[in-house]
Tab-separated table of C-alpha atoms in Angstrom:
chain	number	residue	atom	x	y	z
A	21	MET	CA	58.253	-96.922	173.158
A	22	GLN	CA	60.271	-93.970	171.942
A	23	LYS	CA	61.794	-91.804	174.622
A	24	TRP	CA	61.219	-88.546	172.731
A	25	ALA	CA	58.024	-87.688	170.898
A	26	THR	CA	58.566	-87.344	167.148
A	27	SER	CA	55.153	-86.128	166.040
A	28	GLY	CA	54.103	-82.504	166.279
A	29	LYS	CA	57.689	-81.355	166.640
A	30	SER	CA	58.351	-77.924	168.104
A	31	GLU	CA	61.449	-75.837	167.437
A	32	TRP	CA	61.429	-74.893	171.145
A	33	LEU	CA	60.393	-77.944	173.176
A	34	GLN	CA	60.655	-81.718	173.208
A	35	TYR	CA	58.515	-84.229	175.085
A	36	ASP	CA	59.825	-87.240	176.988
A	37	GLN	CA	57.122	-89.891	176.636
A	38	GLU	CA	58.685	-92.282	179.140
A	39	ASP	CA	58.999	-89.800	182.001
A	40	ASP	CA	56.083	-87.622	180.857
A	41	HIS	CA	57.826	-84.270	180.968
A	42	TRP	CA	58.760	-81.391	178.685
A	43	GLU	CA	62.093	-79.670	178.285
A	44	LEU	CA	63.858	-77.261	175.946
A	45	ASN	CA	65.336	-78.649	172.749
A	46	PRO	CA	69.101	-79.154	173.006
A	47	ASN	CA	69.751	-76.292	170.575
A	48	VAL	CA	67.577	-73.794	172.510
A	49	SER	CA	68.861	-71.721	175.438
A	50	LEU	CA	67.633	-68.706	177.390
A	51	HIS	CA	69.610	-65.476	177.661
A	52	MET	CA	68.833	-62.258	179.537
A	53	TYR	CA	69.901	-58.673	178.874
A	54	ILE	CA	69.706	-56.037	181.620
A	55	SER	CA	70.280	-52.358	180.868
A	56	GLU	CA	71.940	-51.703	184.249
A	57	LEU	CA	72.989	-53.553	187.384
A	58	PRO	CA	69.920	-55.050	189.081
A	59	CYS	CA	69.006	-53.557	192.424
A	60	GLY	CA	69.834	-55.491	195.563
A	61	GLU	CA	72.740	-57.805	196.317
A	62	ALA	CA	74.382	-57.499	192.879
A	63	SER	CA	74.747	-53.716	192.952
A	64	THR	CA	75.309	-52.645	196.562
A	65	ARG	CA	79.098	-52.266	196.303
A	66	ALA	CA	78.833	-50.437	192.970
A	67	ILE	CA	76.233	-48.018	194.330
A	68	ALA	CA	78.242	-47.482	197.510
A	69	HIS	CA	81.304	-46.650	195.393
A	70	ILE	CA	79.410	-44.180	193.211
A	71	GLN	CA	77.768	-42.562	196.223
A	72	SER	CA	81.069	-42.279	198.096
A	73	ILE	CA	82.339	-40.109	195.230
A	74	HIS	CA	79.263	-37.982	194.606
A	75	ASP	CA	77.807	-37.766	198.114
A	76	PRO	CA	80.176	-39.098	200.828
A	77	GLU	CA	77.917	-37.923	203.648
A	78	MET	CA	74.920	-39.829	202.320
A	79	ALA	CA	77.097	-42.888	201.651
A	80	SER	CA	78.155	-42.884	205.298
A	81	LEU	CA	74.535	-42.662	206.451
A	82	LYS	CA	73.411	-45.472	204.155
A	83	ASP	CA	76.181	-47.827	205.194
A	84	ASP	CA	74.604	-48.362	208.592
A	85	GLY	CA	74.931	-52.142	208.751
A	86	PRO	CA	77.466	-54.319	210.569
A	87	PRO	CA	80.713	-55.342	208.826
A	88	ASN	CA	80.745	-57.767	205.908
A	89	ILE	CA	78.705	-60.818	206.989
A	90	LEU	CA	79.201	-63.237	204.105
A	91	ASP	CA	78.651	-66.189	206.426
A	92	ASP	CA	75.637	-64.777	208.236
A	93	LEU	CA	72.546	-66.697	207.097
A	94	THR	CA	70.146	-65.004	209.507
A	95	PRO	CA	66.843	-64.507	207.589
A	96	VAL	CA	66.671	-60.735	207.942
A	97	ALA	CA	65.639	-58.452	205.079
A	98	ALA	CA	67.556	-55.280	204.350
A	99	ARG	CA	65.413	-52.329	203.371
A	100	GLY	CA	66.199	-50.900	199.961
A	101	ARG	CA	69.713	-49.552	199.667
A	102	ASN	CA	70.559	-49.370	203.347
A	103	ALA	CA	73.417	-51.304	204.939
A	104	TYR	CA	75.675	-51.552	201.895
A	105	SER	CA	78.244	-53.688	203.718
A	106	ARG	CA	75.773	-56.479	204.461
A	107	PHE	CA	75.954	-59.432	202.090
A	108	ASN	CA	73.757	-62.516	201.738
A	109	VAL	CA	70.586	-60.831	202.931
A	110	VAL	CA	67.219	-60.539	201.224
A	111	ARG	CA	66.718	-56.971	200.046
A	112	THR	CA	63.581	-55.120	199.110
A	113	LYS	CA	63.330	-52.810	196.126
A	114	PRO	CA	64.668	-49.333	196.970
A	115	GLY	CA	61.514	-47.489	195.917
A	116	ARG	CA	61.235	-43.705	195.893
A	117	GLY	CA	63.003	-41.787	198.590
A	118	ASP	CA	59.828	-39.909	199.525
A	119	ALA	CA	57.630	-43.028	199.643
A	120	PRO	CA	57.120	-45.695	202.314
A	121	PRO	CA	59.510	-48.678	202.102
A	122	THR	CA	58.385	-51.381	199.687
A	123	ASN	CA	58.014	-55.078	200.433
A	124	ALA	CA	58.825	-56.100	196.839
A	125	MET	CA	61.785	-58.415	196.259
A	126	SER	CA	64.850	-56.764	194.773
A	127	CYS	CA	65.773	-57.670	191.196
A	128	SER	CA	68.852	-59.566	192.421
A	129	ASP	CA	66.685	-61.742	194.669
A	130	LYS	CA	64.235	-62.453	191.841
A	131	ILE	CA	67.074	-63.614	189.582
A	132	ALA	CA	68.436	-65.743	192.443
A	133	LEU	CA	65.024	-67.383	192.763
A	134	TRP	CA	65.071	-68.200	189.027
A	135	CYS	CA	68.546	-69.720	189.393
A	136	ALA	CA	67.213	-71.976	192.136
A	137	VAL	CA	63.886	-73.116	190.675
A	138	GLY	CA	63.841	-71.883	187.042
A	139	ILE	CA	61.661	-69.262	185.368
A	140	GLN	CA	58.857	-71.613	184.261
A	141	GLY	CA	56.624	-70.927	187.243
A	142	ALA	CA	54.189	-73.179	189.081
A	143	LEU	CA	51.674	-73.496	186.228
A	144	LEU	CA	54.132	-74.944	183.712
A	145	SER	CA	55.756	-77.078	186.403
A	146	SER	CA	52.370	-78.644	187.172
A	147	MET	CA	52.173	-79.759	183.532
A	148	GLY	CA	55.533	-81.518	183.635
A	149	MET	CA	57.821	-78.743	182.434
A	150	THR	CA	61.389	-79.216	183.662
A	151	PRO	CA	63.094	-76.147	185.147
A	152	LEU	CA	64.002	-73.474	182.578
A	153	TYR	CA	67.263	-71.817	183.521
A	154	ILE	CA	68.847	-68.667	182.133
A	155	LYS	CA	72.148	-69.586	180.469
A	156	SER	CA	73.700	-66.122	180.467
A	157	ILE	CA	72.978	-62.655	181.823
A	158	THR	CA	74.437	-59.694	179.935
A	159	ILE	CA	74.548	-56.418	181.860
A	160	SER	CA	75.092	-52.921	180.507
A	161	GLY	CA	76.286	-49.864	182.407
A	162	VAL	CA	79.444	-51.383	183.918
A	163	LYS	CA	81.965	-52.087	181.169
A	164	GLY	CA	83.201	-48.836	179.640
A	165	THR	CA	81.684	-46.757	182.452
A	166	GLN	CA	84.518	-44.623	183.834
A	167	ILE	CA	83.377	-44.554	187.449
A	168	LEU	CA	83.064	-48.355	187.578
A	169	GLU	CA	85.767	-49.542	185.179
A	170	ASP	CA	88.195	-50.404	188.006
A	171	MET	CA	85.506	-52.434	189.790
A	172	GLU	CA	84.473	-54.735	186.952
A	173	ASN	CA	85.972	-57.870	188.526
A	174	ASP	CA	84.477	-57.033	191.931
A	175	ILE	CA	81.063	-56.386	190.413
A	176	GLN	CA	81.204	-59.667	188.503
A	177	ASP	CA	81.966	-61.435	191.795
A	178	ASP	CA	79.016	-59.625	193.370
A	179	CYS	CA	76.726	-60.784	190.561
A	180	ARG	CA	77.855	-64.404	190.847
A	181	ARG	CA	77.304	-64.325	194.602
A	182	ALA	CA	73.959	-62.550	194.285
A	183	PHE	CA	72.490	-64.787	191.586
A	184	SER	CA	73.685	-68.206	192.692
A	185	GLY	CA	76.735	-68.300	194.982
A	186	ARG	CA	74.860	-67.436	198.171
A	187	LEU	CA	72.315	-70.196	197.508
A	188	HIS	CA	74.634	-73.180	197.329
A	189	LYS	CA	74.174	-75.739	200.086
A	190	PRO	CA	75.042	-79.446	200.283
A	191	ASP	CA	72.941	-81.580	197.917
A	192	SER	CA	71.281	-78.508	196.385
A	193	GLN	CA	71.011	-77.838	192.669
A	194	VAL	CA	71.421	-74.184	191.808
A	195	HIS	CA	72.053	-73.092	188.238
A	196	THR	CA	74.912	-70.630	187.731
A	197	PRO	CA	74.473	-68.367	184.672
A	198	HIS	CA	77.374	-66.835	182.764
A	199	ILE	CA	77.760	-63.174	183.769
A	200	LEU	CA	78.768	-60.898	180.896
A	201	PHE	CA	79.221	-57.134	180.655
A	202	THR	CA	78.698	-55.150	177.471
A	203	THR	CA	79.522	-51.619	176.360
A	204	CYS	CA	76.315	-51.547	174.305
A	205	GLN	CA	74.052	-49.195	176.199
A	206	TYR	CA	70.297	-48.973	176.347
A	207	THR	CA	69.351	-45.887	174.353
A	208	GLN	CA	66.865	-44.688	176.986
A	209	GLY	CA	69.186	-45.294	179.933
A	210	ARG	CA	70.028	-42.762	182.612
A	211	ASP	CA	73.448	-42.130	181.143
A	212	ARG	CA	71.989	-40.890	177.861
A	213	GLY	CA	70.654	-37.466	176.955
A	214	SER	CA	69.903	-35.200	179.893
A	215	GLY	CA	71.000	-37.786	182.431
A	216	LYS	CA	67.437	-38.145	183.688
A	217	SER	CA	65.277	-41.182	183.133
A	218	ARG	CA	61.523	-41.501	183.239
A	219	SER	CA	59.544	-44.686	183.150
A	220	SER	CA	57.309	-45.016	180.118
A	221	ASN	CA	53.697	-46.092	180.404
A	222	GLU	CA	54.019	-48.010	177.132
A	223	SER	CA	55.673	-51.339	176.402
A	224	LEU	CA	56.179	-53.435	173.288
A	225	CYS	CA	55.548	-57.144	173.754
A	226	TRP	CA	56.663	-59.616	171.091
A	227	ILE	CA	55.854	-63.324	171.157
A	228	SER	CA	57.270	-65.700	168.572
A	229	ASP	CA	54.642	-66.908	166.078
A	230	LEU	CA	52.056	-64.497	167.516
A	231	GLY	CA	53.601	-61.157	166.633
A	232	LYS	CA	53.666	-58.007	168.711
A	233	GLU	CA	51.256	-55.865	170.681
A	234	ILE	CA	51.675	-52.460	172.311
A	235	LEU	CA	50.475	-52.005	175.873
A	236	THR	CA	49.648	-48.703	177.536
A	237	ASN	CA	49.418	-48.767	181.322
A	238	GLY	CA	49.129	-52.551	181.144
A	239	VAL	CA	46.266	-52.764	178.626
A	240	ARG	CA	46.306	-53.090	174.845
A	241	ARG	CA	46.621	-49.766	173.113
A	242	GLY	CA	43.372	-48.551	171.621
A	243	VAL	CA	41.082	-50.777	173.689
A	244	ASN	CA	38.192	-48.891	175.280
A	245	PRO	CA	38.076	-49.203	179.101
A	246	LYS	CA	34.643	-50.826	178.923
A	247	ASN	CA	36.227	-53.683	176.922
A	248	TRP	CA	39.188	-54.326	179.211
A	249	SER	CA	37.525	-57.443	180.627
A	250	ASN	CA	36.835	-58.862	177.151
A	251	PRO	CA	38.995	-62.025	176.906
A	252	SER	CA	39.741	-61.433	173.213
A	253	LEU	CA	41.056	-57.940	173.946
A	254	ARG	CA	43.201	-58.708	176.963
A	255	PRO	CA	46.992	-58.490	176.683
A	256	ARG	CA	48.492	-61.902	175.887
A	257	ILE	CA	50.827	-61.650	178.887
A	258	CYS	CA	48.300	-60.575	181.519
A	259	LYS	CA	47.620	-63.078	184.309
A	260	ALA	CA	44.057	-63.763	183.133
A	261	SER	CA	45.222	-64.624	179.592
A	262	ILE	CA	48.064	-66.799	180.822
A	263	PHE	CA	45.757	-68.688	183.186
A	264	ALA	CA	43.182	-69.214	180.419
A	265	GLN	CA	45.940	-70.602	178.178
A	266	TYR	CA	47.028	-72.846	181.036
A	267	LEU	CA	43.527	-74.268	181.459
A	268	ASP	CA	43.220	-74.915	177.699
A	269	THR	CA	46.613	-76.638	177.664
A	270	ARG	CA	45.763	-78.789	180.676
A	271	LYS	CA	42.566	-79.877	178.951
A	272	ALA	CA	44.460	-80.764	175.756
A	273	ILE	CA	47.083	-82.750	177.692
A	274	HIS	CA	44.329	-84.654	179.532
A	275	ILE	CA	42.709	-85.611	176.219
A	276	VAL	CA	46.013	-86.764	174.726
A	277	ARG	CA	46.790	-88.913	177.769
A	278	LYS	CA	43.362	-90.567	177.605
A	279	LEU	CA	43.931	-91.443	173.940
A	280	ARG	CA	47.218	-93.283	174.600
């Protein structure tokens, strides 16, 4: 029996017939671009530095945590951007200053989760997909930014610690992505134009082999509200569409296994 399936080849995936699992082709890798430092563990020192220059009084108020506790593994969450000097803690998203604190994981913690278990999610894992790890993360807004140029090495250390370093334990497997900084800036970033940024209610989604679709407030542009529940008019990346695709794929895999 061949180890790797040769029929129905995909340019993205390969199938191990012996161990019954899928994985990326050797020539395929995943890379991530972020337009600015992710909130949470990776950006606390950078934000504290910026705030200490622009608003020293506020910086002093925000840094209300105990001294650096790199070795403290107590499972306590830090709210938003408080307690800048605390490392290795789970942080929530900062949220708006005039809104109640959020319970959402910070971006740094989400990336750390991906480094530990992959980005494939539970549905793909249940079908035999091996963990999909991000090979490199390229971040804008640090390199070439005057206020942070002297901190580039420190910020890179913060990113390594935030994404994978704080997760390493004996016998654990945690993927460590390459951390890169770029001077190429996102054209709609805060450091462009008026200096103000505003979230857009539109997004462009592109999927290889399927093309693109424009979403407005999470639904396909031009779709009447009364048709939002129509399966054929749902966004391809909404949870209902993804779950329907999962069920179809599970059914196809079951049929193929019965025919062996």
